[in-house]
Coordinates of C-alpha atoms in Angstrom, one line a residue:
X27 CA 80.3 165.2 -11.5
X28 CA 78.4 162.2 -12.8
X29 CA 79.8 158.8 -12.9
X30 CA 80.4 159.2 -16.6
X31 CA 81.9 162.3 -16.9
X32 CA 84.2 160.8 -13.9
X33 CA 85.0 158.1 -16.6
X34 CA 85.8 160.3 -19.4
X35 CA 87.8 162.5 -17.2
X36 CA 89.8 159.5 -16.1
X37 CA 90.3 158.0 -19.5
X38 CA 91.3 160.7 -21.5
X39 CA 93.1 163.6 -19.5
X40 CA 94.2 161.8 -16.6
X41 CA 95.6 159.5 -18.4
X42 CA 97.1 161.4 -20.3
X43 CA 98.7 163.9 -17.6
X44 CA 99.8 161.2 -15.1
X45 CA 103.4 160.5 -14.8
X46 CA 106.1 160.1 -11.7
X47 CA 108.1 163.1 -11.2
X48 CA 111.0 161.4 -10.2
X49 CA 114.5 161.1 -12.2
X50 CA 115.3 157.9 -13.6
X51 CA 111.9 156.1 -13.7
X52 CA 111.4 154.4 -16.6
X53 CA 108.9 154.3 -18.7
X54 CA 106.7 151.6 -17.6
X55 CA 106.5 153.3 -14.1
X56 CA 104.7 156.3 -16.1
X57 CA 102.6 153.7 -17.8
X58 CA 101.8 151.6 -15.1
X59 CA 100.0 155.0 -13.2
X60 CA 98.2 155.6 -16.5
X61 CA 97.2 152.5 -16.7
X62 CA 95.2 152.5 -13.1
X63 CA 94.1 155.9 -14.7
X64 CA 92.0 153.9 -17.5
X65 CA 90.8 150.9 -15.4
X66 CA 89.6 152.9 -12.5
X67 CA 87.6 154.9 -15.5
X68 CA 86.7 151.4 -16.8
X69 CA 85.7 150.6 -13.0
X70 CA 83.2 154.0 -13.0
X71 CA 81.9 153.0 -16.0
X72 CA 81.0 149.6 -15.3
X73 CA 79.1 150.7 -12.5
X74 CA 77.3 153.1 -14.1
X75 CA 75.9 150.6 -16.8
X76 CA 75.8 147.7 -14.6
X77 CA 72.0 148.0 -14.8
X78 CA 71.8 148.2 -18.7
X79 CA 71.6 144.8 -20.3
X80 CA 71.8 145.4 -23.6
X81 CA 74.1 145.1 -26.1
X82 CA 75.7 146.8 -29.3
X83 CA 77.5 144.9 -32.5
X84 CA 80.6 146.7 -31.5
X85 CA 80.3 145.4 -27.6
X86 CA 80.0 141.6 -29.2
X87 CA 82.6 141.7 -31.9
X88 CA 85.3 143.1 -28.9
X89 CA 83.8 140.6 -26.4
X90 CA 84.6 138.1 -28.7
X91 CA 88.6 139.1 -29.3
X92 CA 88.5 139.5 -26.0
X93 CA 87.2 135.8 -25.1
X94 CA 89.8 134.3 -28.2
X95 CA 92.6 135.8 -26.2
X96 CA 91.6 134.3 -23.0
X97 CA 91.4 131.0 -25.0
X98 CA 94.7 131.1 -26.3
X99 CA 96.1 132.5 -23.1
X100 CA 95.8 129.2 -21.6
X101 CA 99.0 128.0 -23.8
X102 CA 100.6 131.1 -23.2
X103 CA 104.0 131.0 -21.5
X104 CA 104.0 133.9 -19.5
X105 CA 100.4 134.3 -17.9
X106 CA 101.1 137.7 -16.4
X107 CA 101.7 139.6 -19.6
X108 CA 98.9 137.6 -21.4
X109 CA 96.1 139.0 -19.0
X110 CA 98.1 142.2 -18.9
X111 CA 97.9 141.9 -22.4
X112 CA 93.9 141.5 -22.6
X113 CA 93.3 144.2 -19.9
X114 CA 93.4 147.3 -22.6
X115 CA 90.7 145.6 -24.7
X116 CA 88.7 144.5 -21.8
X117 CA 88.6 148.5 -20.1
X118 CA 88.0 149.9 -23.8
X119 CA 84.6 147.8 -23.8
X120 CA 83.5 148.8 -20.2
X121 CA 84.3 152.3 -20.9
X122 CA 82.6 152.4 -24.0
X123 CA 79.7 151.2 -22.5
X124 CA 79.4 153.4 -19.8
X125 CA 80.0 156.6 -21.7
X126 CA 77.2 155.3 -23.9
X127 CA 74.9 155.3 -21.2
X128 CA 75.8 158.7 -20.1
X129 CA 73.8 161.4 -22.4
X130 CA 75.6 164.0 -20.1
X131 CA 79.0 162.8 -21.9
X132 CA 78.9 164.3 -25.6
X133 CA 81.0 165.3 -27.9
X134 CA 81.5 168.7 -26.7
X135 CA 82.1 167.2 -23.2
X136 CA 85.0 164.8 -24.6
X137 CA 86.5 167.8 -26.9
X138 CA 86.4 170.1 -23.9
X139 CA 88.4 167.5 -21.8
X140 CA 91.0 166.9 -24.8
X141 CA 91.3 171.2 -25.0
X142 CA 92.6 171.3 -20.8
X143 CA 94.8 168.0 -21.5
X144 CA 96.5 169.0 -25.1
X145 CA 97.0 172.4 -23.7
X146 CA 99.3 171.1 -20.8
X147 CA 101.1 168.6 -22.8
X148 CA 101.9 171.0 -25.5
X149 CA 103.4 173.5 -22.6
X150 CA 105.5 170.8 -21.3
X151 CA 106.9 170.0 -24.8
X152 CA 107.1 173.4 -25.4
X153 CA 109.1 173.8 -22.6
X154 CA 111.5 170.8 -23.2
X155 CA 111.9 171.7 -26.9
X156 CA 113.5 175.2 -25.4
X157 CA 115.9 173.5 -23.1
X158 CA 114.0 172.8 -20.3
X159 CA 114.6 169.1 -18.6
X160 CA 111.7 167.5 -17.0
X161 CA 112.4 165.3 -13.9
X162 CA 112.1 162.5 -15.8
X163 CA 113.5 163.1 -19.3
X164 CA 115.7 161.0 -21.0
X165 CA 117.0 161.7 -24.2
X166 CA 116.3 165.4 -25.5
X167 CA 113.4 165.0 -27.5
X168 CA 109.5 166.2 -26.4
X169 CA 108.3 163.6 -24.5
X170 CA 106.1 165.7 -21.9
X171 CA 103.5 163.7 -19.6
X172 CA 103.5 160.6 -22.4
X173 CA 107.2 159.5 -22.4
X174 CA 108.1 160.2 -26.4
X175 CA 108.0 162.1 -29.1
X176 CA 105.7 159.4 -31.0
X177 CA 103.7 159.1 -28.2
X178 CA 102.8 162.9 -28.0
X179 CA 102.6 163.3 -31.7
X180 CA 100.0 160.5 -31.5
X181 CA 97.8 162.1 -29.0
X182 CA 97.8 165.1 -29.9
X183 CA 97.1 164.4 -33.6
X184 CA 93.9 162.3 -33.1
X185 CA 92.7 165.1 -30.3
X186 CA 93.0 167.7 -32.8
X187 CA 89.9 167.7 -35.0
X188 CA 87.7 167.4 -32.2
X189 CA 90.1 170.4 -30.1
X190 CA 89.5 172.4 -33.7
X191 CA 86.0 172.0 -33.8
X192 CA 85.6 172.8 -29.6
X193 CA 87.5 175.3 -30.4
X194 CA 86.5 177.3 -33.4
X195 CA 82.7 177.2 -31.7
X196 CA 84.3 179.9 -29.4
X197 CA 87.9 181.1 -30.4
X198 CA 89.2 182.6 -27.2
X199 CA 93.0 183.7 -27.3
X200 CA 94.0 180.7 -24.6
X201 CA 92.1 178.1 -27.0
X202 CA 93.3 179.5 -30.3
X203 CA 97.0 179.3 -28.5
X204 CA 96.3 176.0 -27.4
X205 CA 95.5 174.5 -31.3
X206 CA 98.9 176.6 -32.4
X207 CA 100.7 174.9 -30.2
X208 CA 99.8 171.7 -30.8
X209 CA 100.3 172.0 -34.3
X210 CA 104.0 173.2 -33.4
X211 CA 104.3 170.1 -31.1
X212 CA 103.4 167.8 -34.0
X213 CA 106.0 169.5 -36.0
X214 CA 108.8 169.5 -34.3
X215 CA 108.2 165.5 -32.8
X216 CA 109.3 164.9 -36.4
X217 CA 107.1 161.5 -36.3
X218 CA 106.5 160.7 -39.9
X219 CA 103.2 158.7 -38.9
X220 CA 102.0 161.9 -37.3
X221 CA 102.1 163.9 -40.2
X222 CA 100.8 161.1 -42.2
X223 CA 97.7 160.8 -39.6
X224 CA 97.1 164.7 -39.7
X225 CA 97.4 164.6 -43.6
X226 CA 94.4 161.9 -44.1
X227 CA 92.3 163.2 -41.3
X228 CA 92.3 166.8 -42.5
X229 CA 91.3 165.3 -46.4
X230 CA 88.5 163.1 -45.2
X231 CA 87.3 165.9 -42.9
X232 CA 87.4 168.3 -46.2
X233 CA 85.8 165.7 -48.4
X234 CA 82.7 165.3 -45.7
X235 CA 81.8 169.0 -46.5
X236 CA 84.2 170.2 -43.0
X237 CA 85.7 173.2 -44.7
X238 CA 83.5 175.4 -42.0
X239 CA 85.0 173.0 -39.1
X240 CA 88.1 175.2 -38.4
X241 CA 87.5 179.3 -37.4
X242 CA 89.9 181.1 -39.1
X243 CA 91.7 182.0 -36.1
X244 CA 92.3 178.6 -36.1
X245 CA 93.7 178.2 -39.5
X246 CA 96.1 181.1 -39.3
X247 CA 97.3 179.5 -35.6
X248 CA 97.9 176.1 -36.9
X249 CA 99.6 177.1 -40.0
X250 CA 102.0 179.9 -38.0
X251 CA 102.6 177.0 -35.3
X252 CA 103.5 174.8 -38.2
X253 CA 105.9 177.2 -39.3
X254 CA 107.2 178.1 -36.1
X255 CA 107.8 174.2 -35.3
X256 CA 109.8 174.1 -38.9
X257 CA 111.7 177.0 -39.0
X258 CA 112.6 178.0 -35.2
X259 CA 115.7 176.8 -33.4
X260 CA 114.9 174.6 -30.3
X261 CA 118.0 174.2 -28.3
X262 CA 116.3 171.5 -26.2
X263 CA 116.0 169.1 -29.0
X264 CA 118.4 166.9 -30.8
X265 CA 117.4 165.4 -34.3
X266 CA 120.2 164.4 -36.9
X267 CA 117.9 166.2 -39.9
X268 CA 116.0 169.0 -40.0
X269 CA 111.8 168.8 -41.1
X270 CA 112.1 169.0 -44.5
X271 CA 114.6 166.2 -44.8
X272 CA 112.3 164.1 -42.2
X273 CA 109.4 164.7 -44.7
X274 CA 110.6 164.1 -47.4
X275 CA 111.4 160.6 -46.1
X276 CA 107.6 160.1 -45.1
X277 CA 107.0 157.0 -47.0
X278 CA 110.6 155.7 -47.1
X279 CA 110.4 152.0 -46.4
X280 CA 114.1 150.8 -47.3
X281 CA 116.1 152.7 -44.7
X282 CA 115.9 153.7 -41.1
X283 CA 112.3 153.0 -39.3
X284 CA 110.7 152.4 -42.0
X285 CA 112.8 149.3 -43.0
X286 CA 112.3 148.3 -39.6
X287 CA 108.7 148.7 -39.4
X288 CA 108.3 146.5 -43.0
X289 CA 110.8 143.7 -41.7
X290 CA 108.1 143.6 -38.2
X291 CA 105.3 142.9 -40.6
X292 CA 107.2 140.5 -42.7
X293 CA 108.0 138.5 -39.2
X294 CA 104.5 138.9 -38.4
X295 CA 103.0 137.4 -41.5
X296 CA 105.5 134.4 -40.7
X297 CA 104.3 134.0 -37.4
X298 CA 101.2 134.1 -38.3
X299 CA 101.2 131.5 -40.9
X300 CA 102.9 129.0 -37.7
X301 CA 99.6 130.0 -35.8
X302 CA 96.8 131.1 -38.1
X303 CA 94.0 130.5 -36.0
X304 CA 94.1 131.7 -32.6
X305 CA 97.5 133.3 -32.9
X306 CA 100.9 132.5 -30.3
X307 CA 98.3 133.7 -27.6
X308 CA 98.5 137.9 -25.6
X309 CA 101.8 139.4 -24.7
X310 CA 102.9 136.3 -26.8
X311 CA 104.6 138.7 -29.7
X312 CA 108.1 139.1 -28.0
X313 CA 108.8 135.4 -27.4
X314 CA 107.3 134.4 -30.5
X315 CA 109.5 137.2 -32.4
X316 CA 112.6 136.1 -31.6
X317 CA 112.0 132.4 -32.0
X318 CA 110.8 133.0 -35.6
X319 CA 113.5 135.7 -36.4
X320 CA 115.6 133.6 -38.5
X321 CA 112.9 132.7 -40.7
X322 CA 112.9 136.2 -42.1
X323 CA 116.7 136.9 -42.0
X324 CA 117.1 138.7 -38.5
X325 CA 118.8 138.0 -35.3
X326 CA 117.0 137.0 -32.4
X327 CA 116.9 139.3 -29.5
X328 CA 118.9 138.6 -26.5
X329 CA 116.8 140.4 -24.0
X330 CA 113.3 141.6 -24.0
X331 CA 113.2 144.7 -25.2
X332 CA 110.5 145.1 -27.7
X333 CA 106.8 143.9 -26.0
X334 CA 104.7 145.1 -29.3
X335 CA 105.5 145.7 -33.1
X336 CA 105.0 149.0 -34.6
X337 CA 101.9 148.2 -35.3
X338 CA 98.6 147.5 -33.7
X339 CA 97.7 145.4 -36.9
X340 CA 100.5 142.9 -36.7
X341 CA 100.3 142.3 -32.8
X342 CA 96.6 141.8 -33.1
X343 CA 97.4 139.3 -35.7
X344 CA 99.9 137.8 -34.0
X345 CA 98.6 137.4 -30.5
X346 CA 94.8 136.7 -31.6
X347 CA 95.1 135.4 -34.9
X348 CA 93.6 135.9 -38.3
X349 CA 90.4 135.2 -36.6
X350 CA 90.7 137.8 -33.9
X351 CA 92.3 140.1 -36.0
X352 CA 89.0 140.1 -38.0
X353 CA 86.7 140.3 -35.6
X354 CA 89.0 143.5 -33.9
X355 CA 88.9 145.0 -37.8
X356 CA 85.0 144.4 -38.0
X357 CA 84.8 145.7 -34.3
X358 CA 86.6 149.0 -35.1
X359 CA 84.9 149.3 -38.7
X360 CA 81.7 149.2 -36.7
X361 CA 82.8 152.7 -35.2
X362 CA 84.1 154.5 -38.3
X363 CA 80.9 153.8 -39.9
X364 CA 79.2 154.8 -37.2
X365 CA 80.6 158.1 -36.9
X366 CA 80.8 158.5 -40.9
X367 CA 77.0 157.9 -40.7
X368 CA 76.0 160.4 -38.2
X369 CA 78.8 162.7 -40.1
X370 CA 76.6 162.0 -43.5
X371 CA 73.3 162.5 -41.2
X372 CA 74.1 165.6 -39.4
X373 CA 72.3 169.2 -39.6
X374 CA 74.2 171.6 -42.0
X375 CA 75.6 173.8 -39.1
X376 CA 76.5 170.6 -37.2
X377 CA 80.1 169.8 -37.8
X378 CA 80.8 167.8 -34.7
X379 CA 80.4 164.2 -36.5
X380 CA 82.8 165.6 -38.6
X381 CA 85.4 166.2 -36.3
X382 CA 84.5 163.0 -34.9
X383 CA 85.0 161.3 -37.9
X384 CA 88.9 162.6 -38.5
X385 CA 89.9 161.8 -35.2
X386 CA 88.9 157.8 -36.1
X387 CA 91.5 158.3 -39.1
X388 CA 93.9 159.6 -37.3
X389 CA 93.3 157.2 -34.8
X390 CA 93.7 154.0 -37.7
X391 CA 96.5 155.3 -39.3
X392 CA 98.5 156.1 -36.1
X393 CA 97.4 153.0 -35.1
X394 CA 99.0 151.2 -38.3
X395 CA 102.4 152.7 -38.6
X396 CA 102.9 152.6 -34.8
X397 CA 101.5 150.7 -31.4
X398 CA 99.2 153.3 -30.0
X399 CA 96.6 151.1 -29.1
X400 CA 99.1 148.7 -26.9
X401 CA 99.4 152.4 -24.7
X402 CA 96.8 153.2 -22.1
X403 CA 96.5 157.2 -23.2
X404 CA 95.2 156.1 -26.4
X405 CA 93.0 153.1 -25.0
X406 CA 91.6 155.6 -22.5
X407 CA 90.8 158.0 -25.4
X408 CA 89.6 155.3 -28.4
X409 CA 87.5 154.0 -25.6
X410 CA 85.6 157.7 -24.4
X411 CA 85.0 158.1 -28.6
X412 CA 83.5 154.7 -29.1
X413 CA 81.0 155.5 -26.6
X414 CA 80.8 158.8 -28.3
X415 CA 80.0 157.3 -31.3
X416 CA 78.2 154.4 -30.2
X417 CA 75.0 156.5 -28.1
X418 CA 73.1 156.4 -31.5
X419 CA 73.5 153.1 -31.8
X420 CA 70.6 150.2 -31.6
X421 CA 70.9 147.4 -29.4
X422 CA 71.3 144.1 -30.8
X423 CA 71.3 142.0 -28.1
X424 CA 70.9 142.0 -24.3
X425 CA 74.0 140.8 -21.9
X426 CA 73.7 138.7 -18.1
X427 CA 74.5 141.3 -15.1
X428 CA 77.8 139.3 -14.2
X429 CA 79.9 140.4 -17.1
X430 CA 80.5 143.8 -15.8
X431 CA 79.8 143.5 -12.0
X432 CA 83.0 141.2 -12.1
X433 CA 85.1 142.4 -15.1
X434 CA 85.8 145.7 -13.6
X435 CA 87.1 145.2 -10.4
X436 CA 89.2 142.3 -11.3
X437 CA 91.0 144.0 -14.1
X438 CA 91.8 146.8 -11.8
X439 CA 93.6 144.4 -9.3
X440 CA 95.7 142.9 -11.9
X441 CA 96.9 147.0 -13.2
X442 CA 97.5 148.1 -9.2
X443 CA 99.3 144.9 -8.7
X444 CA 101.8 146.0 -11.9
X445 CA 101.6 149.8 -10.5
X446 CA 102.8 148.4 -7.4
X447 CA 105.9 146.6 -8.5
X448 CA 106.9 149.6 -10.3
X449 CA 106.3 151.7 -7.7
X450 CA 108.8 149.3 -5.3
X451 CA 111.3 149.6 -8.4
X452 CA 111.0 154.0 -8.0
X453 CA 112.3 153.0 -4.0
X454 CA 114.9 151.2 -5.3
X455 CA 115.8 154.2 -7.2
X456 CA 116.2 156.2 -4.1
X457 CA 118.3 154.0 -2.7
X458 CA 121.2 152.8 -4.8
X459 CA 122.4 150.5 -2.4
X460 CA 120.1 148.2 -2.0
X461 CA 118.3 148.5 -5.7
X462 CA 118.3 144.7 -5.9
X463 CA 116.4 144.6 -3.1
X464 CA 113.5 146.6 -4.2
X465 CA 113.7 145.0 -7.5
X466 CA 113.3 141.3 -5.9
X467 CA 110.1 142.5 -4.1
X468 CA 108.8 144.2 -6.8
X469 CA 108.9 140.6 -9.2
X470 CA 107.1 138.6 -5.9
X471 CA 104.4 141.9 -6.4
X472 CA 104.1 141.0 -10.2
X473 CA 106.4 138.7 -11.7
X474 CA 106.6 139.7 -15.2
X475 CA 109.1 138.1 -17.4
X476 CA 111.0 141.5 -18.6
X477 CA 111.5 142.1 -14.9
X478 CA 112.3 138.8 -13.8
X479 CA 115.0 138.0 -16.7
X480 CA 116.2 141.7 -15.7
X481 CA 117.1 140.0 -12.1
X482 CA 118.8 137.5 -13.6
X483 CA 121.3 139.9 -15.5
X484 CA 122.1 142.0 -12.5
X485 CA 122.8 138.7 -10.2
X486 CA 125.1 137.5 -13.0
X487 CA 127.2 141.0 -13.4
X488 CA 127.2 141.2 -9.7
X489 CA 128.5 137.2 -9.3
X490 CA 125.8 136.0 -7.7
X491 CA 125.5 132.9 -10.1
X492 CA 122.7 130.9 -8.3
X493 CA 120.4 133.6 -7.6
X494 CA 121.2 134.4 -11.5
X495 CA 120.4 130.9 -12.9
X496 CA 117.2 130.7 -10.2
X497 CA 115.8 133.6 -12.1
X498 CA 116.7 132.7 -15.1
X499 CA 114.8 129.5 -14.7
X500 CA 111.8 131.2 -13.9
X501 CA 112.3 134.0 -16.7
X502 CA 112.8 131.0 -19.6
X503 CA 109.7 129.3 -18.2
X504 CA 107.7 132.6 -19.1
X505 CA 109.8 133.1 -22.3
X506 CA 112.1 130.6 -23.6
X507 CA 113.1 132.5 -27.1
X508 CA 115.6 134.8 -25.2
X509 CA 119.5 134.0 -25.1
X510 CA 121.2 137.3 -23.5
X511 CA 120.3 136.2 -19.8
X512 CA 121.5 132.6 -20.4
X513 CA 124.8 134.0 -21.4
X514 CA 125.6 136.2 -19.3
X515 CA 124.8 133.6 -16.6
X516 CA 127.5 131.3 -18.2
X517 CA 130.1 134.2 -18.0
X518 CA 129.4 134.4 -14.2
X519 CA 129.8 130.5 -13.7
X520 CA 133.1 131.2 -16.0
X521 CA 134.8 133.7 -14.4
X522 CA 134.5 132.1 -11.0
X523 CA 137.8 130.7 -9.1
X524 CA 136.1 127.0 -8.6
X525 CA 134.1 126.9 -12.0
X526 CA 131.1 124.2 -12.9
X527 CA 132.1 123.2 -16.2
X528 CA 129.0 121.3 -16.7
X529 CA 126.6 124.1 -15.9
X530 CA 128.4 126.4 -18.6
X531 CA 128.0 123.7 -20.9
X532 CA 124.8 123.4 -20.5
X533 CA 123.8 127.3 -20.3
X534 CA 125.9 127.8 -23.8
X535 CA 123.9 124.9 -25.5
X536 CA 121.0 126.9 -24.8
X537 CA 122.1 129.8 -25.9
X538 CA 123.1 128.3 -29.4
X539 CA 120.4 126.6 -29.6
X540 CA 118.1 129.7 -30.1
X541 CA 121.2 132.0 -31.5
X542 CA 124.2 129.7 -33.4
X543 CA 126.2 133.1 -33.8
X544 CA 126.7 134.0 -29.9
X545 CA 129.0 131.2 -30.5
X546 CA 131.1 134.1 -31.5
X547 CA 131.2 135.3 -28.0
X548 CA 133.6 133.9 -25.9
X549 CA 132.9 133.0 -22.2
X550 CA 135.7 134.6 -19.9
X551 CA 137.3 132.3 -17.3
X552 CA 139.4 132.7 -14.4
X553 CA 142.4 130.5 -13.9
X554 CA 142.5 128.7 -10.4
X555 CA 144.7 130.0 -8.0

C-alpha cells in the first residue's frame, strides 16, 4: 500500500470505524481516537509531498485561515482548545496535498474505501435500530462507530453519490445491499439536515446530466430501504414522532432545533459585530457565547457544554472573523468549482465528476445546518475529496520545504496528547473509586478547560472546597464566561461547619456578575455546631 492510499485509508474509513468499546466513554474519547486517525493520515501525507513545492489556490486560501487563527490565538483565553481548534484545518490541507500527489488515489479508490466503511456503519445502526446495545450506547438512537444519529446521517449522506456511482459500475448483491441500507439508515436517523443534504445533492447531480449515475438495482434498493426505514418498527429506537411528522417539519425554524439553530446564528452575528475582524480567536465560540448571550435574549450557560454552533458557517465566523470566514468560503468554493468543472468537462460515459460533485453539496449543506466540519470523520473525508478534486489542478505558486516537514508531526503530538488524557479518563472508568484520580492526571496530560472546570464540580460536590476553587481558578483563566462551577464552589464553602463568609461573597459576585438571575439560587449553609 502506497503512502497515499495509507492516507486515504486513514482519513476516511478509519476514521470513521474507530471508537472505544468500553461502556460509559464519552464521546470525546471516541473522537479523540479518530482524531489521531486523521493526523497520522495528515502525517503520511505530508511525507509523501514533502518533496513537492508547489502550490494550489485552494492550499493558499486555507493556509491563510489557518495563519488568521494562529494570529488571533495569541489573545485567546484558553490556548489548548485554540490550537486544538486549528488542528482540523491544518490536517485537511496536508491531506489534501498528499492525496493530490498520489495518481494511485482516484476517485474509484476513495468510493471503494467509502463502500467497506458505510457498509459497517449501516450494520451497526442496523443492529442498534433492532434493539441491539452497543458497548458504548447511550440513549437509543443509531449512533454506530460515530457517536449520533446526526453524525451517521451526515456521513453517510455525503458518501452516498460517490458509494452509488462505485456501486452501480458493478452491482453485486453485497454492494446493492450496502446502498439500501444506507438509505434506510438515513431514514430512520430522522436528521432533517440529512434529508435536506440528500434532497439537493440528488437535484444537482440530475441537473448535471447524472440520470445514468445510479444502476437500477440501485434505485429500486434505495427507494425499498427508504421505505423500509419509514414504515418498519425498530424496537431499538425511541423518537417522539414518526417520519412523516419529522418531515414535514424540515424547514421549521420557530420550534424545537430549528429555533435553536436560528437563535446560534443570531448570537453569532452579534459576536461577530464585537470582533469583525479577526473574530474572538479558535475554540473561542463557547466563552464568547455565553458572555454575549444576553445581548440576544438567552441565558448564559453555566457549564461548557456546547464547544461549536450548529453550524460550520457561524463558528468560522465567529472564531476567524469575517475575514477568515471569506477566505474559508473562497477556499471551499475553489473545490466545488473544481469538481463542477471536471463534472461539465467529463466524457459522456464518465459520471464520476458527477458523483463527485453531489457529495460537495451534501457536504455544504450538512455543513450549514450542523457542525460536521468541527468532527474528524468529516475532516478526514472533505480532506481525501479535496485532493480528489484538486489533481487537475494548476499550481499557482511554489511553497518552502519547512511547512510540511514540521506541520505534520507537531499537530500529531498535540491530538495523542488529547487521546491520552481521554484515555486516562476510560481507567478512571474502570475504577470507580478513584475516578478523581485518573481525571486529575488526565488535565496535567492536557488541560483543557471543559475538563478542568469538570474537576472543579466534582471537588465541590465531594467537599473538597480548595481543590474546587484551585481548579476553578485555572478553569476561569481559560474561560471566564461560565458561572455553574463558581456556584457550586460557593455552596461547598456554604454548607461547611466553619464557613468563609468572605470567599462566598466573593464567588457569588462572580457569578452575578456574568448571570444576575442565579441570584435566584440560594446558597445552602450549615449552622455551627
Amino acid at each position: 500500500m502506497g503512502a497515499g492510499r495509507l492516507a486515504a485509508t486513514l482519513a476516511t474509513a478509519a476514521a470513521a470505524l474507530a471508537c472505544v468499546p468500553i461502556s460509559g466513554a464519552a464521546y470525546s474519547t471516541h473522537a479523540a481516537l479518530k482524531g489521531v486517525c486523521v493526523v497520522a493520515a495528515a502525517w503520511v501525507a505530508a511525507w509523501r509531498s514533502a518533496r513537492f513545492r508547489d502550490a494550489t489556490t485552494f492550499d493558499l486560501l486555507l493556509a491563510s485561515v489557518l495563519a488568521l487563527g494562529l494570529a488571533s490565538a495569541f489573545g485567546s483565553h484558553d490556548g489548548y482548545a485554540a490550537a486544538l481548534a486549528l488542528a482540523p484545518l491544518l490536517a485537511w490541507l496536508l491531506i489534501a496535498r498528499g492525496v493530490r500527489h498520489s495518481p494511485e488515489v482516484g476517485l474509484d479508490t476513495v468510493a471503494t474505501l467509502l463502500t467497506g466503511s458505510s457498509a459497517i456503519v449501516c450494520g451497526l445502526a442496523l443492529a442498534e435500530a433492532l434493539g441491539a446495545r452497543l458497548p458504548w450506547s447511550v440513549i437509543a438512537r443509531p449512533g454506530s462507530t460515530l457517536g449520533g444519529r446526526n453524525y451517521v446521517a451526515e456521513y453517510l449522506v455525503i458518501a452516498l453519490p460517490l458509494v452509488v456511482w462505485h456501486v452501480s459500475a458493478k452491482p453485486t448483491v453485497g454492494r446493492v445491499l450496502t446502498v439500501g441500507a444506507m438509505a434506510t439508515v438515513v431514514c430512520v436517523a430522522r436528521c432533517r439536515g440529512a434529508w435536506l443534504a440528500f434532497a439537493l445533492s440528488t437535484l444537482v447531480v440530475l441537473l448535471l446530466g447524472g440520470r445514468g449515475l445510479a444502476h437500477r438495482a440501485v434505485v429500486v434498493a434505495m427507494l425499498c430501504g427508504i421505505i423500509a426505514g419509514a414504515s418498519l418498527p425498530w424496537p431499538g429506537l425511541r423518537f417522539t414522532s414518526d417520519v412523516a411528522s419529522t418531515a414535514g417539519r424540515l424547514l421549521e425554524h420557530k420550534t424545537g432545533s430549528g429555533r435553536v439553530r436560528l437563535e446560534q446564528h443570531r448570537l453569532g452575528v452579534e459576536i461577530v459585530s464585537r470582533a469583525p475582524l479577526l473574530g474572538v480567536g479558535p475554540g473561542g465560540f463557547e466563552d464568547a457565547a455565553s458572555e454575549h448571550a444576553h445581548r440576544v435574549g438567552r441565558r448564559p450557560h453555566p457549564v461548557r457544554a456546547a464547544a461549536t454552533p450548529n453550524s460550520d458557517w457561524v463558528r468560522i465566523g465567529v472564531e476567524h472573523g469575517l475575514l477568515g470566514l471569506l477566505l474559508f468560503g473562497a477556499a471551499l468554493s475553489t473545490l466545488v468549482l473544481g469538481s463542477l468543472r471536471a463534472a461539465l468537462q467529463r466524457a459522456r460515459a464518465d459520471l464520476g465528476p458527477v458523483a463527485l460533485v453531489g457529495s460537495w453539496v451534501a457536504l455544504g449543506v450538512c455543513s450549514t445546518f450542523d457542525a460536521a466540519l468541527f468532527r474528524w470523520e468529516t475532516i478526514g473525508l472533505a480532506a481525501v475529496l479535496a485532493g480528489v478534486t484538486l489533481q487537475r489542478t494548476i499550481s499557482i505558486a511554489r511553497i518552502p520545504r519547512l511547512a510540511e516537514v514540521t506541520a505534520g508531526p507537531a499537530v500529531f503530538v498535540l491530538v495523542s496528547l488529547a487521546a491520552v488524557s481521554q484515555a486516562l479518563t476510560l481507567v478512571g472508568l474502570r475504577k470507580p473509586a478513584e475516578r478523581i484520580v485518573w481525571e486529575e492526571r488526565a488535565a496535567r496530560w492536557f488541560p483543557r478547560g471543559a475538563g478542568v472546570e469538570a474537576l472543579a464540580l466534582q471537588h465541590a460536590r465531594a467537599g473538597a472546597c480548595e481543590r474546587a476553587r484551585a481548579h476553578l481558578v485555572d478553569a476561569q483563566r481559560r474561560g471566564p464566561h461560565h458561572w455553574g462551577a463558581a456556584l457550586e464552589v460557593a455552596r461547598c464553602y456554604g454548607a461547611r461547619d466553619e464557613q468563609d463568609e468572605r470567599t462566598v461573597r466573593v464567588l457569588l459576585a462572580q457569578v452575578l456578575a456574568i448571570e444576575p438571575r442565579a441570584g435566584e439560587i440560594s446558597v445552602p449553609r450549615r449552622s455551627a455546631r
